[in-house]
mmCIF file of C-alpha atoms in Angstrom:
data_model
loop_
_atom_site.group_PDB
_atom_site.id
_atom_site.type_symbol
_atom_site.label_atom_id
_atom_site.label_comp_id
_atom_site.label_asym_id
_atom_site.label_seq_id
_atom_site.Cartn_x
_atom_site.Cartn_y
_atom_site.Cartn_z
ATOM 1 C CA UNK A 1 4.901 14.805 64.086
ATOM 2 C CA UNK A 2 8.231 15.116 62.171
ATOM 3 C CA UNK A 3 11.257 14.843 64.555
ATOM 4 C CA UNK A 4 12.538 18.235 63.415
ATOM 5 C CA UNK A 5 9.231 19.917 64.048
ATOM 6 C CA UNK A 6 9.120 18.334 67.738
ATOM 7 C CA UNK A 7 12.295 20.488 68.698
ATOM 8 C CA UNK A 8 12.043 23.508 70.794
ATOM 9 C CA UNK A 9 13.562 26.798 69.025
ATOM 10 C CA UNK A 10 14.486 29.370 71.656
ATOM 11 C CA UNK A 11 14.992 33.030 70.100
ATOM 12 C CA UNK A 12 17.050 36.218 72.161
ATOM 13 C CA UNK A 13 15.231 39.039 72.698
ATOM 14 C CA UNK A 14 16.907 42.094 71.591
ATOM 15 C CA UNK A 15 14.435 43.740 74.479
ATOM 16 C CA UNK A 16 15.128 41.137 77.379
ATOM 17 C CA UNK A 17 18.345 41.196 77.477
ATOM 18 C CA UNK A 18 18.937 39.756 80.753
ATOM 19 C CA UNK A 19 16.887 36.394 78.874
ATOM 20 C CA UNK A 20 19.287 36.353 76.048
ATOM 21 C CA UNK A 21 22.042 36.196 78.066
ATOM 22 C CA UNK A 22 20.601 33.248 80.139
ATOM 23 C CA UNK A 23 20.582 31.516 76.748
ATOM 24 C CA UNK A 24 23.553 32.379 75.908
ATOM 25 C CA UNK A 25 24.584 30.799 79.632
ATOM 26 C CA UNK A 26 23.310 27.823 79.303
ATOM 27 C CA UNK A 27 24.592 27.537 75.573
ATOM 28 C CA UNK A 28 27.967 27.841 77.188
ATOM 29 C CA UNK A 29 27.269 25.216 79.754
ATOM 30 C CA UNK A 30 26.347 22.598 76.863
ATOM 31 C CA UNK A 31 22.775 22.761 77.741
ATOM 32 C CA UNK A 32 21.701 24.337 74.457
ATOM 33 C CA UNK A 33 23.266 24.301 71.177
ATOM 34 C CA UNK A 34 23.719 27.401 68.981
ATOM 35 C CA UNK A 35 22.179 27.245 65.291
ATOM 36 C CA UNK A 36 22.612 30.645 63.853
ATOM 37 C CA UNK A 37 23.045 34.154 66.318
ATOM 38 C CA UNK A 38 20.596 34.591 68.696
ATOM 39 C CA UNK A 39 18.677 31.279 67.975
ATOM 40 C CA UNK A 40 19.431 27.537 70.166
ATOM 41 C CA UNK A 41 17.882 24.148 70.338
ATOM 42 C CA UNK A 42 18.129 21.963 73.205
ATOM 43 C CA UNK A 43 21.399 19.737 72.714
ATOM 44 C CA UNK A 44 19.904 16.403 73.608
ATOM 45 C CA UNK A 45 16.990 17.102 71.061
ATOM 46 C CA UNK A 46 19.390 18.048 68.585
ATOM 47 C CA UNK A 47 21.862 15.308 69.554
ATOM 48 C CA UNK A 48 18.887 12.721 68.184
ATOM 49 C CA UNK A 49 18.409 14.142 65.336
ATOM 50 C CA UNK A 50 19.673 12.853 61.844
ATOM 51 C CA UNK A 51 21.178 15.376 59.199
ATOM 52 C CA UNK A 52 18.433 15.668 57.008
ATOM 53 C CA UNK A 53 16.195 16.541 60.571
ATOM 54 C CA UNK A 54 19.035 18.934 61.693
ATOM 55 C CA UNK A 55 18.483 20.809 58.108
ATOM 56 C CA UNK A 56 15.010 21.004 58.637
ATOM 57 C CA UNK A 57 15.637 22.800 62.387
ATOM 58 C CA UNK A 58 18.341 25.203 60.764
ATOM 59 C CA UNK A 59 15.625 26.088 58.402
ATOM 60 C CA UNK A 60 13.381 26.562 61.307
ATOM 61 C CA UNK A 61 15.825 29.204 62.749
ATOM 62 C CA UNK A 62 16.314 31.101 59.504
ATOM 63 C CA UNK A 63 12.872 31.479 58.558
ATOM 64 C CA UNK A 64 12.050 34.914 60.107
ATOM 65 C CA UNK A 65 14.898 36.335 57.916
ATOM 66 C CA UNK A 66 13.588 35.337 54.622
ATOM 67 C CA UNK A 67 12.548 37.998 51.998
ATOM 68 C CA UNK A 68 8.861 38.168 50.937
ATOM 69 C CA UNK A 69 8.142 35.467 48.577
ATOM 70 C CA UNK A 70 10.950 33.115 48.978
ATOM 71 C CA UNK A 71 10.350 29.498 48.025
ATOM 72 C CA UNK A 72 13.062 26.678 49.640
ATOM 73 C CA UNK A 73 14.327 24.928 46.893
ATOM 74 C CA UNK A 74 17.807 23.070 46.763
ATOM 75 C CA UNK A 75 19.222 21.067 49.675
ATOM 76 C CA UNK A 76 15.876 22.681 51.979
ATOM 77 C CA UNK A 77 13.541 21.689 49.960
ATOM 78 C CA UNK A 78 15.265 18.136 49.421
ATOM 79 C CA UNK A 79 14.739 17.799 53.087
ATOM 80 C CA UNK A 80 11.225 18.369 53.091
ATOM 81 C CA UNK A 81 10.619 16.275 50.387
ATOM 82 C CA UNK A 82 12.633 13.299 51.802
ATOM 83 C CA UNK A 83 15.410 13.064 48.785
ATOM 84 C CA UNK A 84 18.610 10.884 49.448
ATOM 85 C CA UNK A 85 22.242 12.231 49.437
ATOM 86 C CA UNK A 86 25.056 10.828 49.895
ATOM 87 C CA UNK A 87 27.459 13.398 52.168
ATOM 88 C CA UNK A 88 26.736 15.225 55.013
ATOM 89 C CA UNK A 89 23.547 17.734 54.982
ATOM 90 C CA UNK A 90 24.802 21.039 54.695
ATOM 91 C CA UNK A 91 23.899 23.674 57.627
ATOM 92 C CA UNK A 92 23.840 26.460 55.158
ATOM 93 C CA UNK A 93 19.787 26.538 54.098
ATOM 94 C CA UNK A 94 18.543 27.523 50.596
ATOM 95 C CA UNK A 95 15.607 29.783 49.246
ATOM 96 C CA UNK A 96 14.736 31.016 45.597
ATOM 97 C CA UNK A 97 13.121 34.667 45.866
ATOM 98 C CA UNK A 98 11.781 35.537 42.040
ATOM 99 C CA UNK A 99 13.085 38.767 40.807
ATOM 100 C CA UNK A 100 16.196 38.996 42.775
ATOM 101 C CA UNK A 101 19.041 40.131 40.834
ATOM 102 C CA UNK A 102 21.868 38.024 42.113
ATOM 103 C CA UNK A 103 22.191 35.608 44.751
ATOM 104 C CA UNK A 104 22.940 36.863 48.096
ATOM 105 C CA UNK A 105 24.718 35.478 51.000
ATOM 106 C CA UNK A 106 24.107 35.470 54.827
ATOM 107 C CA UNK A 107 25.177 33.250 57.256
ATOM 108 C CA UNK A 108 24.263 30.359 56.866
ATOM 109 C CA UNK A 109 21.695 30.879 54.470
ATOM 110 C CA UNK A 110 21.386 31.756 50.591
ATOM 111 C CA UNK A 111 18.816 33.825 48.166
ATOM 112 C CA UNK A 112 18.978 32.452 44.767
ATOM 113 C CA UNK A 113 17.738 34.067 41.962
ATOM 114 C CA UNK A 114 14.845 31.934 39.741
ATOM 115 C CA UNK A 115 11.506 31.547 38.823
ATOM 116 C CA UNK A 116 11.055 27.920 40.754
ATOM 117 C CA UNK A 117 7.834 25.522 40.033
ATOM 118 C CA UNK A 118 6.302 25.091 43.712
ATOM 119 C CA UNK A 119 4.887 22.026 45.095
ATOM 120 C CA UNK A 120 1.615 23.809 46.829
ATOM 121 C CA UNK A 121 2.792 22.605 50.218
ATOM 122 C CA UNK A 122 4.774 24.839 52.608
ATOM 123 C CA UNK A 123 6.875 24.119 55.567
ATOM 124 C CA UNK A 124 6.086 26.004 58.680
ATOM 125 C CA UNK A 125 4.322 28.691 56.282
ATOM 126 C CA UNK A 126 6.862 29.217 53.327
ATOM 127 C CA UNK A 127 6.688 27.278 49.809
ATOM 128 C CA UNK A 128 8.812 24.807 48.807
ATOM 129 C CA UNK A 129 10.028 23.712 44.605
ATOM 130 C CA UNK A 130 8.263 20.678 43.970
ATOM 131 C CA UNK A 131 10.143 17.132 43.662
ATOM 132 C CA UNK A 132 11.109 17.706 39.662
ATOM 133 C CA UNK A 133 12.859 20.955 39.748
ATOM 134 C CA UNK A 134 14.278 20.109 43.232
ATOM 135 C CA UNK A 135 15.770 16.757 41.848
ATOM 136 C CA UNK A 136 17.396 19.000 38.333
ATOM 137 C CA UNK A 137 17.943 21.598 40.554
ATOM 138 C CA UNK A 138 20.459 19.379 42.884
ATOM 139 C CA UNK A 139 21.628 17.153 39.624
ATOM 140 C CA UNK A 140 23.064 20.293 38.152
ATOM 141 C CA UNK A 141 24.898 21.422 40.818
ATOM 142 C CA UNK A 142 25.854 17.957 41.927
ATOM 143 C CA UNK A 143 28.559 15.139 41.686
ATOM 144 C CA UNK A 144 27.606 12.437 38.551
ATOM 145 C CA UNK A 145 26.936 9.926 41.397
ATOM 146 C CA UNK A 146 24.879 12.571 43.532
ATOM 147 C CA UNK A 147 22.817 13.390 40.427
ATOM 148 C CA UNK A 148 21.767 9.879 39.431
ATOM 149 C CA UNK A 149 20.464 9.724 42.809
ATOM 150 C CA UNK A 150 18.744 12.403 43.196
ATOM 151 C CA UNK A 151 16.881 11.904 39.679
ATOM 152 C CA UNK A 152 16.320 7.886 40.142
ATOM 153 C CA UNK A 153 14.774 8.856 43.421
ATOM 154 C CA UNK A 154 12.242 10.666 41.707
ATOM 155 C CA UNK A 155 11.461 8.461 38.822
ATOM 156 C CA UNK A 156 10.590 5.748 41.350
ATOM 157 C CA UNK A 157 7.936 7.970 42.269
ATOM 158 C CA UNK A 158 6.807 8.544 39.194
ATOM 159 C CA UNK A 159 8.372 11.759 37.533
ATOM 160 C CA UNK A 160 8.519 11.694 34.189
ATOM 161 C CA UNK A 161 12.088 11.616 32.213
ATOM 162 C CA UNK A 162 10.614 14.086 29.959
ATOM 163 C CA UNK A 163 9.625 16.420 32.656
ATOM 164 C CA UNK A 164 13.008 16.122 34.142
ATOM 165 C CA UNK A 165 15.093 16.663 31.013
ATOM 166 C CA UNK A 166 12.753 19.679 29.928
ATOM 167 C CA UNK A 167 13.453 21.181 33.130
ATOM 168 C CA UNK A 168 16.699 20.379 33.098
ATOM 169 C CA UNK A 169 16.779 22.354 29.492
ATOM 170 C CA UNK A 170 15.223 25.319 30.533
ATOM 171 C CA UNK A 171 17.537 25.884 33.412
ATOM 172 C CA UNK A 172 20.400 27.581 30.943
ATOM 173 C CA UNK A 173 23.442 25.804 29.937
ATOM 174 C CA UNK A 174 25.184 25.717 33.419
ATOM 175 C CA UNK A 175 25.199 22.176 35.105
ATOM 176 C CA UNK A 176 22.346 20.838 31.788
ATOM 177 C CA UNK A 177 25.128 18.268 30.184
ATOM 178 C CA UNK A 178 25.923 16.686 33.666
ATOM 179 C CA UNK A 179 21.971 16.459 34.896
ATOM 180 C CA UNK A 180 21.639 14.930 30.715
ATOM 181 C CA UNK A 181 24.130 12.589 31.092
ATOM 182 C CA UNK A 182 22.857 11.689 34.887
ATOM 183 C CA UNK A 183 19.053 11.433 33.132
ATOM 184 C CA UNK A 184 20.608 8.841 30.725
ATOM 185 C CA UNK A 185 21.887 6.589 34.323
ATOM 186 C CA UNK A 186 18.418 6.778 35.712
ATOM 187 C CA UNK A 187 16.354 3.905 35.633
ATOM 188 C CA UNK A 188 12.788 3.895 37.781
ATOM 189 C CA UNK A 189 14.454 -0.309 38.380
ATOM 190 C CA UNK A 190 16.848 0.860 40.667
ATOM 191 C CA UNK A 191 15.279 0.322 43.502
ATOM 192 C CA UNK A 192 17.795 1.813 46.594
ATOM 193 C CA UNK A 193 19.749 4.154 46.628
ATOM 194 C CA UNK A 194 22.901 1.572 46.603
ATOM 195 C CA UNK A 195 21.889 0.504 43.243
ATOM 196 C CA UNK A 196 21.677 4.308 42.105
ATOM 197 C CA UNK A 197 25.090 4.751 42.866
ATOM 198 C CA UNK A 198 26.513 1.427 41.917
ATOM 199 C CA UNK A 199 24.649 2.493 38.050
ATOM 200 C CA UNK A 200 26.236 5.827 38.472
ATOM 201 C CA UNK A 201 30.046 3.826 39.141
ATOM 202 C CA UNK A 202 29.566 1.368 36.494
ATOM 203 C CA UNK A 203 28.620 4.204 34.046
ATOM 204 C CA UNK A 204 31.959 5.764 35.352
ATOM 205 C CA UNK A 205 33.788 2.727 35.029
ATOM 206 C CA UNK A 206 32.247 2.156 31.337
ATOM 207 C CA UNK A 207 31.009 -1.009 32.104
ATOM 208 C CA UNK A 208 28.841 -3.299 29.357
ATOM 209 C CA UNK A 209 25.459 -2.804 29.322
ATOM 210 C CA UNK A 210 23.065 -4.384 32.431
ATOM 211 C CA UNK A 211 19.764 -4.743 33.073
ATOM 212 C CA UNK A 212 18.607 -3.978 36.640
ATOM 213 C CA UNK A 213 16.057 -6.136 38.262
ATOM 214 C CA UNK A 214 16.443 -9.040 35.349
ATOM 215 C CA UNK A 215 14.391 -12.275 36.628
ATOM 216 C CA UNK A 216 15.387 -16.126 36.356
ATOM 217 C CA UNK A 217 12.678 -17.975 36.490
ATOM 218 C CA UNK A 218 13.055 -21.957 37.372
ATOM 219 C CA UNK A 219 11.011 -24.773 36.154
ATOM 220 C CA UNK A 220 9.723 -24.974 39.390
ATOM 221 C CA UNK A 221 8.282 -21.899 39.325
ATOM 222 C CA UNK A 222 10.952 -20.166 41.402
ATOM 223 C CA UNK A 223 11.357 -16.336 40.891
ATOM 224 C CA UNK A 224 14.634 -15.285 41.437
ATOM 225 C CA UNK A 225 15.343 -11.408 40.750
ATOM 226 C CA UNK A 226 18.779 -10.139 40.961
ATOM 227 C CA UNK A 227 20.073 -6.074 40.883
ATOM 228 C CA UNK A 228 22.106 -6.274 37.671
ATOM 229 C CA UNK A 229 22.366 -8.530 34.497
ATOM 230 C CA UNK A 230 24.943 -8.464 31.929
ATOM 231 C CA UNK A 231 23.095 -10.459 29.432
ATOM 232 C CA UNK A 232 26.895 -10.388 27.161
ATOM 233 C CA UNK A 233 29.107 -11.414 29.817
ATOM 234 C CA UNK A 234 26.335 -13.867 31.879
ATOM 235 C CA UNK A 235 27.597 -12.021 34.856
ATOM 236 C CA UNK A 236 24.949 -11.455 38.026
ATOM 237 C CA UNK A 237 25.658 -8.683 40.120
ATOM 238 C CA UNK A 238 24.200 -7.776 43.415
ATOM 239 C CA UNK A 239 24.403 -5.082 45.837
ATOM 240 C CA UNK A 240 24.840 -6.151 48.845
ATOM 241 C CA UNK A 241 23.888 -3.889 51.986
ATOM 242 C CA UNK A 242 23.830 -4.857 55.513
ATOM 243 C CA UNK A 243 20.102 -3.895 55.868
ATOM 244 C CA UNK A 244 18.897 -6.648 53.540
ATOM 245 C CA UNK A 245 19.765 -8.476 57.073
ATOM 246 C CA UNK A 246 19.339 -6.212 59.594
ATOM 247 C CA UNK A 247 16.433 -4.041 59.071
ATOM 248 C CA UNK A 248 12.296 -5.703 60.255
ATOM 249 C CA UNK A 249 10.751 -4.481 57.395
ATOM 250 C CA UNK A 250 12.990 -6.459 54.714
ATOM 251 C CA UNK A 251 13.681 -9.603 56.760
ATOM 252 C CA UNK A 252 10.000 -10.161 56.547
ATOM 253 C CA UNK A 253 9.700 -12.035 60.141
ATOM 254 C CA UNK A 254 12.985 -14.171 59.736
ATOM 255 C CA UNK A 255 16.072 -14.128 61.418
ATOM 256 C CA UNK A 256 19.399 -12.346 60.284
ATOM 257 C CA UNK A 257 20.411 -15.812 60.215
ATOM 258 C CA UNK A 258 17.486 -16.949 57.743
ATOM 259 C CA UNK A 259 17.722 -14.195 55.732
ATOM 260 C CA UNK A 260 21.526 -15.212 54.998
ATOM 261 C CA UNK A 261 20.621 -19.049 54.288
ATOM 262 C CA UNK A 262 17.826 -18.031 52.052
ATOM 263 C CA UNK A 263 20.378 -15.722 50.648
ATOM 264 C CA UNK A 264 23.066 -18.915 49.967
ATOM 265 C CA UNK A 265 20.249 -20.939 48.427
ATOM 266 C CA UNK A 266 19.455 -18.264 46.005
ATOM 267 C CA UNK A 267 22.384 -17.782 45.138
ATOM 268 C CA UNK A 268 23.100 -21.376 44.574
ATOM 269 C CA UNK A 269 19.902 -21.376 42.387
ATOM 270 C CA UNK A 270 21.347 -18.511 40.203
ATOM 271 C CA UNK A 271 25.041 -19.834 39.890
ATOM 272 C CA UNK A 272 23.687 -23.304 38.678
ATOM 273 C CA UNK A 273 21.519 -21.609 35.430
ATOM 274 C CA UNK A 274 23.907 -22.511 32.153
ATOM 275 C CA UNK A 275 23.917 -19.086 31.192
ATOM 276 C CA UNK A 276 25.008 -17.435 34.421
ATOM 277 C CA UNK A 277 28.920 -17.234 34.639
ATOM 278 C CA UNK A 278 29.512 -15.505 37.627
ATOM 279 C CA UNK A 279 27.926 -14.016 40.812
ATOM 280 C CA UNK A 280 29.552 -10.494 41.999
ATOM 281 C CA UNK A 281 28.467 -9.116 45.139
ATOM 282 C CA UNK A 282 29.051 -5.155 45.658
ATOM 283 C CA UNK A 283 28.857 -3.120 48.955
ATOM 284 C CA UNK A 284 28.763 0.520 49.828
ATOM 285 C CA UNK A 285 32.348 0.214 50.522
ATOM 286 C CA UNK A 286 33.379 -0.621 46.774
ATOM 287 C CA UNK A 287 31.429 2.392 45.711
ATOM 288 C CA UNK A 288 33.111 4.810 47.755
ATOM 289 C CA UNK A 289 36.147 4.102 46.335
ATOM 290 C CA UNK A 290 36.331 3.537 42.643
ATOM 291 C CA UNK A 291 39.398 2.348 42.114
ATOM 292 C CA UNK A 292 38.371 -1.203 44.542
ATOM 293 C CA UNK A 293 35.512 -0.989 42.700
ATOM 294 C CA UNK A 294 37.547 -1.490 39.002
ATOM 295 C CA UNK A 295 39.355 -4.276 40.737
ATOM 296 C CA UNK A 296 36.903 -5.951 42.264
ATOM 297 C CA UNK A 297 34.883 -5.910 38.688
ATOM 298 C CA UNK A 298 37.424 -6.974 36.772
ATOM 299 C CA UNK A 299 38.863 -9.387 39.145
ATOM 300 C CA UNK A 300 35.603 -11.130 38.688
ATOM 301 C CA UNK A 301 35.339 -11.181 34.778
ATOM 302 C CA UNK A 302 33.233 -7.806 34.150
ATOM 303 C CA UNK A 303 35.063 -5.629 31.373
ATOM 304 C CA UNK A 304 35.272 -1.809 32.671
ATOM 305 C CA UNK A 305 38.020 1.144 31.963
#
């Protein structure tokens, strides 16, 4: 069972009233946390939670308000289907009802008007957009860098980039050019979201071309694969995140420590090819703020604006 489906929802009663005001008690004694009127969770179940789980309980709480026929799309059905992001989940939950005139707001939740493709899968008994107009749906309301993401993620499941730029053609004009441009970022070879944004900086930055998961290949036999090859420049560069030594399932049974040796012998492989020039490691940290980023590029010999 999901996490955000374990959590107990606990509703007022506009007909026990003396009940609703024991929740609204023990909401003021921190025992209960409030997630729209009248509806609470328990405060260490929703302490545990991540964002994308704490969407999926304020969805939870909104769904007896919904109007017949609402789909989640957006941000709710991004949780559902498990897409990245890279701020904060919102607590303000998202539904498409078909035929509505205009979008309407309530708190904490929004009707959007549309005619949205659904997946054939509901969560707790309403509809959600499948993972192609969810992605387009996000990328043209979304930051350059948010919208590569969001589409990459879904080509490395196997979307097509025709499907996504049809859809994203069909929407109407607003938000098409920046979920276009995105679409020409996206790569199914980007394999994390770290190397989706890093191709959505460099694209910013107007960096040379690069080819993501290039191989080097010893006479050994010796595989080497690195994130990002400027073929023009001879310049490797790598993103570097902290769970490539941290996390089980990538350290494959070694040690932080291992993973970081085998890391320096790799590297050492790659730096002594004749046609590699230079080795550039880039972290999350670089690609929240651009302007390190340009320095740290161009401090180590890659051109960019």
């Amino acid at each position: 069972m999901h996490p955000a489906n374990a959590v107990e929802i606990f509703r007022t009663d506009p007909v026990d009233r003396a009940a609703a005001r024991d929740l609204q008690r023990r909401a003021r004694t921190g025992e209960l946390v409030r997630l729209r009127h009248g509806v609470y969770a328990r405060a260490d179940a929703w302490a545990a939670l991540d964002g994308a789980s704490r969407h999926l309980v304020q969805m939870r709480a909104a769904t007896p308000l919904l109007r017949p026929g609402s789909v989640w799309a957006l941000d709710s059905a991004a949780a559902v289907l498990g897409v990245p992001r890279l701020g904060a989940w919102p607590d303000r939950v998202h539904a498409v009802v078909p035929g509505l005139e205009h979008d309407l707001q309530r708190v904490g939740l929004t009707f959007h008007t549309g005619w949205p493709r659904q997946s054939g899968r509901r969560f707790h008994g309403v509809p959600f957009t499948d993972l192609a107009q969810t992605v387009v749906d996000l990328a043209r309301r979304s930051s350059f860098s948010e919208a590569v993401i969001v589409l990459d993620h879904a080509v490395r499941r196997g979307i097509d980039f025709e499907e996504l730029a049809a859809l994203a053609a069909a929407g109407g004009p607003w938000g098409q050019a920046r979920a276009a441009q995105a679409l020409e970022c996206c790569d199914s070879r980007h394999e994390s979201v770290g190397e989706s944004f890093f191709a959505a900086r460099a694209a910013e930055l107007r960096c040379p071309e690069m080819e993501p998961q290039h191989e080097f290949r010893s006479a050994e036999g010796i595989v080497d694969r690195v994130d990002f090859w400027l073929p023009r420049e001879g310049i490797v560069i790598e993103f570097d995140g902290r769970q490539k030594y941290e996390d089980p399932a990538m350290l494959g049974g070694r040690t932080g420590a291992g993973a970081v040796w085998a890391e320096k012998l790799r590297e050492d492989r790659i730096r002594a090819r004749p046609e590699v020039n230079g080795f550039v490691r880039v972290h999350w940290g670089h690609l929240v703020a651009p302007e390190m980023l340009r320095a740290h590029l161009r401090g180590s010999g890659v051109p960019c604006c």
